[in-house]
Amino acid sequence: MTEFWLISAPGEKTCQQTWDKMMAATTRSNNLSANHKFNIPDLKVGTLDVLVGLSDELAKLDSFVESVVKKVAQYMADVLEDSRDKVQENLLANGVDLVTYITRFQWDMAKYPIKQSLKNISEIISKQVTQIDNDLKARASAYNNLKGNLQNLERKNAGSLLTRSLADIVKKDDFVLDSEYLITLLVVVPKTAYTDWQKTYETLAEMVVPRSSNLLFEDNDSGLFSVTLFMKAIDDFKHKARENKFTVRDFQYNEEEMKADKEEMTRLSTDKKKQFGPLVRWLKVNFSEAFIAWIHIKALRVFVESVLSMCSSIDLGVSATPPITHQRITGAPPHGHSWLLQKRKQQQLSP
């Protein structure tokens, strides 16, 4: 993470002279920072009352836009899941990395016309970022619901034999179907109790069909056995099985339901893949838009605060400075201002 300070300094006869003094005070003698010019155009100043009110509004807008930038970035990481190492390469501003965008900042005249008042520009940014925030909520909600439903189905097909779906394990041939008297039950038996099961299952209740038990599936801890018995013996069998730590699963073989579950999982998986690409593209585009808007808010804030402090908008020099140390910079320019002005003039941003 790189931290930048936006620093304004009262103008000398030319902006270049101001820049030269800044460089002399911060880099040439004591290597306190690496400086870059941060170009702010001639914006409409307006009245003092408007500037004072706008100062507070911009501070709130700054926090809001920053929160949206972070939300979009975080959701990008959530969506990429196992490819989180690719997050940074997708978080760009105008097609370049964030540090490059800041250090080569140019005001976007098309999006934020400088003929507009400062308040109008801030309102344009506010509406733009609010729309991004609302769209993010809607898109995230839809994608999260889809992802959640798919994960629920996947969880049903994973985990312990005591809880997982058995639909993808069993086959029609494993059951006695359409019988008035007989039923096939599925029983989970710990691996350590296989021998006990084989010795006792026929005697757990009356009317158990001899030699009807088959091992259908195993996981690390247990095995799934089938057993066939008369329907009237179900309750007794379940009771005795429980006493012997054998677990009878409640399961009825229904081919249509099982087919519907598989089709639903396929549909959800396909829908997720279809939405993934467009969603990542939307996140990339709107992260860029939100980040660009955020840096323009920073520019507006440093401009407004500097005008309020210096009572002038002429020959304002601003630099984007990654501080190497927080040591106080000495060698004050004329008019009694230090190079690092008061806290209100230091708009900090950490891409």
Short mmCIF file of C-alpha atoms in Angstrom, two decimals:
data_model
loop_
_atom_site.label_atom_id
_atom_site.label_comp_id
_atom_site.label_asym_id
_atom_site.label_seq_id
_atom_site.Cartn_x
_atom_site.Cartn_y
_atom_site.Cartn_z
CA MET A 1 0.00 0.00 0.00
CA THR A 2 1.34 3.42 -1.01
CA GLU A 3 0.27 6.49 0.95
CA PHE A 4 0.04 9.84 -0.78
CA TRP A 5 -0.37 13.34 0.64
CA LEU A 6 -1.85 16.06 -1.53
CA ILE A 7 -0.02 19.20 -0.49
CA SER A 8 -0.81 22.76 -1.58
CA ALA A 9 1.68 25.60 -1.19
CA PRO A 10 1.23 29.36 -1.66
CA GLY A 11 2.45 30.46 -5.06
CA GLU A 12 5.70 32.23 -5.83
CA LYS A 13 5.98 34.31 -8.98
CA THR A 14 5.53 31.13 -10.98
CA CYS A 15 4.28 27.66 -10.17
CA GLN A 16 7.68 26.30 -11.18
CA GLN A 17 9.37 28.36 -8.46
CA THR A 18 6.94 26.96 -5.92
CA TRP A 19 7.70 23.46 -7.18
CA ASP A 20 11.44 24.04 -6.99
CA LYS A 21 11.17 25.18 -3.37
CA MET A 22 9.06 22.16 -2.56
CA MET A 23 11.60 19.84 -4.12
CA ALA A 24 14.48 21.57 -2.32
CA ALA A 25 12.74 21.25 1.05
CA THR A 26 11.58 17.67 0.71
CA THR A 27 13.84 15.69 -1.62
CA ARG A 28 17.19 17.29 -2.41
CA SER A 29 18.46 17.94 1.07
CA ASN A 30 16.78 15.36 3.32
CA ASN A 31 15.00 12.81 1.09
CA LEU A 32 11.71 13.05 2.96
CA SER A 33 9.46 12.16 0.03
CA ALA A 34 9.11 11.48 -3.68
CA ASN A 35 7.05 14.27 -5.24
CA HIS A 36 4.83 14.44 -8.30
CA LYS A 37 2.96 17.41 -9.73
CA PHE A 38 -0.80 17.11 -9.23
CA ASN A 39 -2.48 19.31 -11.83
CA ILE A 40 -5.69 21.06 -10.80
CA PRO A 41 -7.32 23.29 -13.45
CA ASP A 42 -8.71 26.78 -12.87
CA LEU A 43 -11.96 25.93 -11.13
CA LYS A 44 -14.77 28.38 -10.39
CA VAL A 45 -14.23 29.69 -6.87
CA GLY A 46 -17.66 31.10 -6.02
CA THR A 47 -18.52 32.96 -2.83
CA LEU A 48 -16.96 32.45 0.58
CA ASP A 49 -20.25 31.14 2.01
CA VAL A 50 -20.47 28.52 -0.72
CA LEU A 51 -16.88 27.44 -0.15
CA VAL A 52 -17.35 27.09 3.60
CA GLY A 53 -20.47 24.95 3.12
CA LEU A 54 -18.86 22.96 0.34
CA SER A 55 -15.87 22.16 2.55
CA ASP A 56 -18.04 20.13 4.93
CA GLU A 57 -20.02 18.53 2.11
CA LEU A 58 -16.87 17.43 0.31
CA ALA A 59 -15.51 15.83 3.49
CA LYS A 60 -18.66 13.69 3.76
CA LEU A 61 -18.64 12.93 0.04
CA ASP A 62 -14.98 11.94 0.27
CA SER A 63 -15.77 9.34 2.95
CA PHE A 64 -18.75 8.02 0.99
CA VAL A 65 -16.87 7.67 -2.30
CA GLU A 66 -13.94 6.01 -0.52
CA SER A 67 -16.35 3.48 1.02
CA VAL A 68 -17.80 2.66 -2.41
CA VAL A 69 -14.30 2.23 -3.89
CA LYS A 70 -13.44 -0.21 -1.09
CA LYS A 71 -16.74 -2.09 -1.45
CA VAL A 72 -16.25 -2.60 -5.17
CA ALA A 73 -12.66 -3.76 -4.59
CA GLN A 74 -13.71 -6.14 -1.81
CA TYR A 75 -16.52 -7.59 -3.89
CA MET A 76 -14.10 -8.12 -6.76
CA ALA A 77 -12.01 -10.24 -4.37
CA ASP A 78 -15.13 -12.14 -3.23
CA VAL A 79 -16.23 -12.87 -6.80
CA LEU A 80 -12.79 -14.04 -7.94
CA GLU A 81 -12.75 -16.54 -5.02
CA ASP A 82 -9.81 -18.89 -5.69
CA SER A 83 -8.21 -16.38 -8.10
CA ARG A 84 -7.73 -13.63 -5.53
CA ASP A 85 -4.13 -13.27 -6.63
CA LYS A 86 -5.55 -11.62 -9.78
CA VAL A 87 -7.45 -8.91 -7.89
CA GLN A 88 -4.78 -6.23 -8.24
CA GLU A 89 -4.48 -6.64 -11.99
CA ASN A 90 -8.22 -6.02 -12.27
CA LEU A 91 -8.24 -2.90 -10.06
CA LEU A 92 -7.12 -0.21 -12.49
CA ALA A 93 -8.03 3.43 -13.14
CA ASN A 94 -8.31 4.46 -16.78
CA GLY A 95 -6.41 1.31 -17.72
CA VAL A 96 -3.34 2.01 -15.55
CA ASP A 97 -2.37 0.99 -12.02
CA LEU A 98 -3.56 3.26 -9.23
CA VAL A 99 -0.16 4.73 -8.36
CA THR A 100 0.43 5.70 -12.00
CA TYR A 101 -3.02 7.29 -12.22
CA ILE A 102 -2.39 9.43 -9.14
CA THR A 103 1.13 10.50 -10.04
CA ARG A 104 0.04 11.41 -13.60
CA PHE A 105 -3.34 12.83 -12.66
CA GLN A 106 -5.14 14.93 -15.22
CA TRP A 107 -8.54 16.48 -14.61
CA ASP A 108 -11.27 14.79 -16.68
CA MET A 109 -12.86 17.74 -18.47
CA ALA A 110 -15.49 15.58 -20.19
CA LYS A 111 -16.90 14.05 -17.00
CA TYR A 112 -16.44 17.06 -14.75
CA PRO A 113 -16.57 20.28 -16.84
CA ILE A 114 -14.70 23.09 -15.10
CA LYS A 115 -17.21 25.62 -16.41
CA GLN A 116 -19.59 24.14 -13.86
CA SER A 117 -19.57 25.45 -10.30
CA LEU A 118 -17.70 23.48 -7.64
CA LYS A 119 -21.02 22.49 -6.08
CA ASN A 120 -22.36 21.19 -9.40
CA ILE A 121 -19.22 19.15 -9.96
CA SER A 122 -19.52 17.62 -6.49
CA GLU A 123 -23.19 16.80 -7.20
CA ILE A 124 -22.24 15.13 -10.50
CA ILE A 125 -19.76 12.94 -8.63
CA SER A 126 -22.23 12.22 -5.85
CA LYS A 127 -24.93 11.06 -8.29
CA GLN A 128 -22.45 8.99 -10.28
CA VAL A 129 -21.04 7.16 -7.27
CA THR A 130 -24.47 6.72 -5.64
CA GLN A 131 -25.61 4.98 -8.83
CA ILE A 132 -22.55 2.71 -8.71
CA ASP A 133 -23.30 1.91 -5.07
CA ASN A 134 -26.95 1.07 -5.82
CA ASP A 135 -26.03 -1.03 -8.84
CA LEU A 136 -23.42 -2.89 -6.79
CA LYS A 137 -26.00 -3.75 -4.13
CA ALA A 138 -28.44 -5.08 -6.74
CA ARG A 139 -25.84 -7.08 -8.67
CA ALA A 140 -24.22 -8.44 -5.51
CA SER A 141 -27.58 -9.50 -4.11
CA ALA A 142 -28.53 -11.38 -7.29
CA TYR A 143 -25.13 -13.08 -7.64
CA ASN A 144 -24.91 -13.93 -3.92
CA ASN A 145 -28.36 -15.54 -3.99
CA LEU A 146 -27.37 -17.63 -7.00
CA LYS A 147 -24.05 -18.56 -5.41
CA GLY A 148 -25.71 -19.36 -2.07
CA ASN A 149 -28.32 -21.64 -3.65
CA LEU A 150 -25.61 -23.49 -5.54
CA GLN A 151 -23.48 -23.87 -2.42
CA ASN A 152 -26.47 -25.24 -0.49
CA LEU A 153 -26.98 -27.91 -3.13
CA GLU A 154 -23.27 -28.70 -3.22
CA ARG A 155 -23.22 -29.04 0.57
CA LYS A 156 -26.06 -31.53 0.35
CA ASN A 157 -23.88 -33.69 -1.89
CA ALA A 158 -20.83 -33.49 0.37
CA GLY A 159 -19.96 -34.17 3.97
CA SER A 160 -20.82 -37.06 6.23
CA LEU A 161 -23.09 -39.91 5.21
CA LEU A 162 -25.20 -38.96 8.22
CA THR A 163 -26.26 -35.67 6.63
CA ARG A 164 -25.40 -35.54 2.92
CA SER A 165 -27.81 -36.19 0.07
CA LEU A 166 -27.90 -39.81 -1.01
CA ALA A 167 -29.40 -39.13 -4.42
CA ASP A 168 -26.12 -39.35 -6.31
CA ILE A 169 -25.04 -42.50 -4.42
CA VAL A 170 -27.93 -44.90 -4.76
CA LYS A 171 -29.45 -46.54 -7.85
CA LYS A 172 -32.88 -47.84 -8.63
CA ASP A 173 -31.61 -51.43 -8.46
CA ASP A 174 -30.67 -50.92 -4.79
CA PHE A 175 -34.34 -50.79 -3.73
CA VAL A 176 -37.39 -52.97 -3.60
CA LEU A 177 -39.99 -50.70 -5.15
CA ASP A 178 -43.78 -50.88 -5.66
CA SER A 179 -44.25 -53.61 -3.06
CA GLU A 180 -47.24 -53.71 -0.74
CA TYR A 181 -45.25 -55.39 2.03
CA LEU A 182 -41.49 -54.89 1.60
CA ILE A 183 -39.34 -51.76 1.92
CA THR A 184 -35.63 -51.08 1.62
CA LEU A 185 -33.99 -48.95 4.29
CA LEU A 186 -30.60 -47.22 4.13
CA VAL A 187 -28.42 -47.49 7.23
CA VAL A 188 -25.20 -45.65 8.07
CA VAL A 189 -22.78 -47.94 9.92
CA PRO A 190 -19.45 -46.84 11.42
CA LYS A 191 -16.53 -48.64 9.79
CA THR A 192 -15.52 -50.01 13.17
CA ALA A 193 -18.95 -51.70 13.45
CA TYR A 194 -19.13 -53.46 10.06
CA THR A 195 -18.69 -56.88 11.65
CA ASP A 196 -21.38 -56.19 14.27
CA TRP A 197 -23.76 -55.06 11.54
CA GLN A 198 -23.31 -58.19 9.49
CA LYS A 199 -23.84 -60.36 12.56
CA THR A 200 -26.90 -58.55 13.93
CA TYR A 201 -28.93 -56.77 11.25
CA GLU A 202 -31.11 -59.81 10.52
CA THR A 203 -32.11 -60.00 14.21
CA LEU A 204 -32.69 -56.30 14.93
CA ALA A 205 -36.38 -56.88 14.23
CA GLU A 206 -38.71 -59.61 13.04
CA MET A 207 -39.34 -59.95 9.33
CA VAL A 208 -35.94 -58.73 8.09
CA VAL A 209 -35.14 -60.37 4.78
CA PRO A 210 -32.07 -62.61 5.27
CA ARG A 211 -28.90 -61.70 3.37
CA SER A 212 -30.57 -58.57 2.01
CA SER A 213 -27.91 -56.12 3.19
CA ASN A 214 -25.43 -54.64 0.70
CA LEU A 215 -22.69 -52.06 1.11
CA LEU A 216 -23.54 -49.24 -1.32
CA PHE A 217 -20.99 -46.54 -0.48
CA GLU A 218 -18.18 -45.65 1.94
CA ASP A 219 -16.59 -42.44 3.16
CA ASN A 220 -13.70 -42.05 5.60
CA ASP A 221 -15.76 -42.89 8.67
CA SER A 222 -18.83 -44.88 7.68
CA GLY A 223 -20.50 -47.12 5.15
CA LEU A 224 -24.01 -46.94 3.69
CA PHE A 225 -25.81 -50.29 3.79
CA SER A 226 -29.18 -51.25 2.34
CA VAL A 227 -31.48 -53.71 4.10
CA THR A 228 -34.91 -55.02 3.13
CA LEU A 229 -37.68 -55.85 5.60
CA PHE A 230 -41.44 -55.93 5.97
CA MET A 231 -43.04 -52.52 6.41
CA LYS A 232 -44.70 -53.46 9.69
CA ALA A 233 -41.21 -53.99 11.22
CA ILE A 234 -39.85 -50.50 10.41
CA ASP A 235 -40.34 -48.93 13.85
CA ASP A 236 -38.83 -51.88 15.74
CA PHE A 237 -35.90 -52.04 13.37
CA LYS A 238 -35.16 -48.30 13.71
CA HIS A 239 -35.33 -48.52 17.50
CA LYS A 240 -32.97 -51.50 17.73
CA ALA A 241 -30.62 -49.98 15.15
CA ARG A 242 -30.36 -46.80 17.18
CA GLU A 243 -29.50 -48.83 20.30
CA ASN A 244 -26.63 -50.42 18.36
CA LYS A 245 -25.44 -47.02 17.02
CA PHE A 246 -26.59 -47.73 13.50
CA THR A 247 -28.32 -44.73 11.89
CA VAL A 248 -31.29 -45.28 9.60
CA ARG A 249 -31.52 -42.46 7.04
CA ASP A 250 -34.96 -41.15 6.09
CA PHE A 251 -34.90 -41.65 2.34
CA GLN A 252 -37.44 -42.53 -0.30
CA TYR A 253 -36.29 -43.30 -3.81
CA ASN A 254 -38.01 -40.84 -6.15
CA GLU A 255 -36.49 -40.73 -9.59
CA GLU A 256 -38.25 -37.52 -10.62
CA GLU A 257 -37.15 -35.58 -7.54
CA MET A 258 -33.58 -36.78 -7.90
CA LYS A 259 -33.54 -35.79 -11.56
CA ALA A 260 -34.97 -32.36 -10.69
CA ASP A 261 -32.23 -31.80 -8.07
CA LYS A 262 -29.49 -32.66 -10.56
CA GLU A 263 -31.03 -30.40 -13.20
CA GLU A 264 -31.28 -27.58 -10.66
CA MET A 265 -27.61 -27.90 -9.76
CA THR A 266 -26.64 -27.91 -13.44
CA ARG A 267 -28.80 -24.84 -14.08
CA LEU A 268 -27.37 -22.92 -11.12
CA SER A 269 -23.81 -23.82 -12.07
CA THR A 270 -24.41 -22.70 -15.66
CA ASP A 271 -26.06 -19.45 -14.55
CA LYS A 272 -23.17 -18.68 -12.23
CA LYS A 273 -20.66 -19.15 -15.04
CA LYS A 274 -22.75 -16.95 -17.34
CA GLN A 275 -22.95 -14.15 -14.77
CA PHE A 276 -19.32 -14.35 -13.66
CA GLY A 277 -17.71 -12.75 -16.73
CA PRO A 278 -20.11 -9.79 -17.11
CA LEU A 279 -20.00 -9.18 -13.33
CA VAL A 280 -16.18 -9.05 -13.26
CA ARG A 281 -16.21 -6.67 -16.24
CA TRP A 282 -18.77 -4.45 -14.50
CA LEU A 283 -16.67 -4.41 -11.33
CA LYS A 284 -13.52 -3.49 -13.29
CA VAL A 285 -15.24 -0.63 -15.12
CA ASN A 286 -17.00 0.76 -12.06
CA PHE A 287 -14.02 0.41 -9.76
CA SER A 288 -12.17 2.60 -12.25
CA GLU A 289 -15.07 5.09 -12.37
CA ALA A 290 -15.38 5.23 -8.58
CA PHE A 291 -11.63 5.57 -8.01
CA ILE A 292 -11.34 8.34 -10.61
CA ALA A 293 -14.27 10.13 -8.96
CA TRP A 294 -12.57 9.76 -5.57
CA ILE A 295 -9.34 11.37 -6.76
CA HIS A 296 -11.33 14.24 -8.28
CA ILE A 297 -13.00 14.72 -4.90
CA LYS A 298 -9.53 14.87 -3.35
CA ALA A 299 -8.58 17.52 -5.90
CA LEU A 300 -11.72 19.51 -5.11
CA ARG A 301 -11.04 19.31 -1.38
CA VAL A 302 -7.44 20.46 -1.58
CA PHE A 303 -8.51 23.28 -3.92
CA VAL A 304 -11.35 24.48 -1.66
CA GLU A 305 -9.34 24.18 1.55
CA SER A 306 -6.40 26.00 0.03
CA VAL A 307 -8.55 28.86 -1.22
CA LEU A 308 -10.19 29.20 2.19
CA SER A 309 -6.81 29.22 3.93
CA MET A 310 -4.91 31.42 1.50
CA CYS A 311 -7.88 33.56 0.37
CA SER A 312 -6.67 33.14 -3.21
CA SER A 313 -6.92 30.64 -6.02
CA ILE A 314 -4.12 32.10 -8.12
CA ASP A 315 -0.79 30.31 -8.60
CA LEU A 316 -1.75 27.39 -6.38
CA GLY A 317 0.87 24.66 -6.48
CA VAL A 318 -0.21 21.14 -5.52
CA SER A 319 1.89 17.98 -5.36
CA ALA A 320 1.12 14.32 -4.77
CA THR A 321 3.72 13.24 -2.25
CA PRO A 322 4.38 9.71 -0.98
CA PRO A 323 5.98 10.55 2.40
CA ILE A 324 9.11 8.59 3.26
CA THR A 325 9.04 9.84 6.84
CA HIS A 326 6.62 11.86 8.98
CA GLN A 327 9.44 14.16 10.09
CA ARG A 328 8.53 17.86 9.95
CA ILE A 329 9.78 19.55 6.79
CA THR A 330 11.78 22.69 7.51
CA GLY A 331 12.54 25.64 5.28
CA ALA A 332 9.23 27.50 5.19
CA PRO A 333 8.27 29.48 2.10
CA PRO A 334 7.18 33.10 2.39
CA HIS A 335 3.93 34.13 4.09
CA GLY A 336 4.54 31.89 7.11
CA HIS A 337 3.22 28.62 5.65
CA SER A 338 5.15 25.38 6.15
CA TRP A 339 5.47 23.07 3.17
CA LEU A 340 3.15 20.58 4.82
CA LEU A 341 0.20 22.81 5.52
CA GLN A 342 -2.31 22.30 8.29
CA LYS A 343 -4.11 19.01 8.49
CA ARG A 344 -7.11 20.32 6.58
CA LYS A 345 -4.90 20.81 3.52
CA GLN A 346 -3.44 17.30 3.56
CA GLN A 347 -5.84 15.09 1.66
CA GLN A 348 -4.53 11.61 2.28
CA LEU A 349 -5.23 8.68 -0.01
CA SER A 350 -3.95 5.13 0.10
CA PRO A 351 -4.53 3.16 -3.11
#
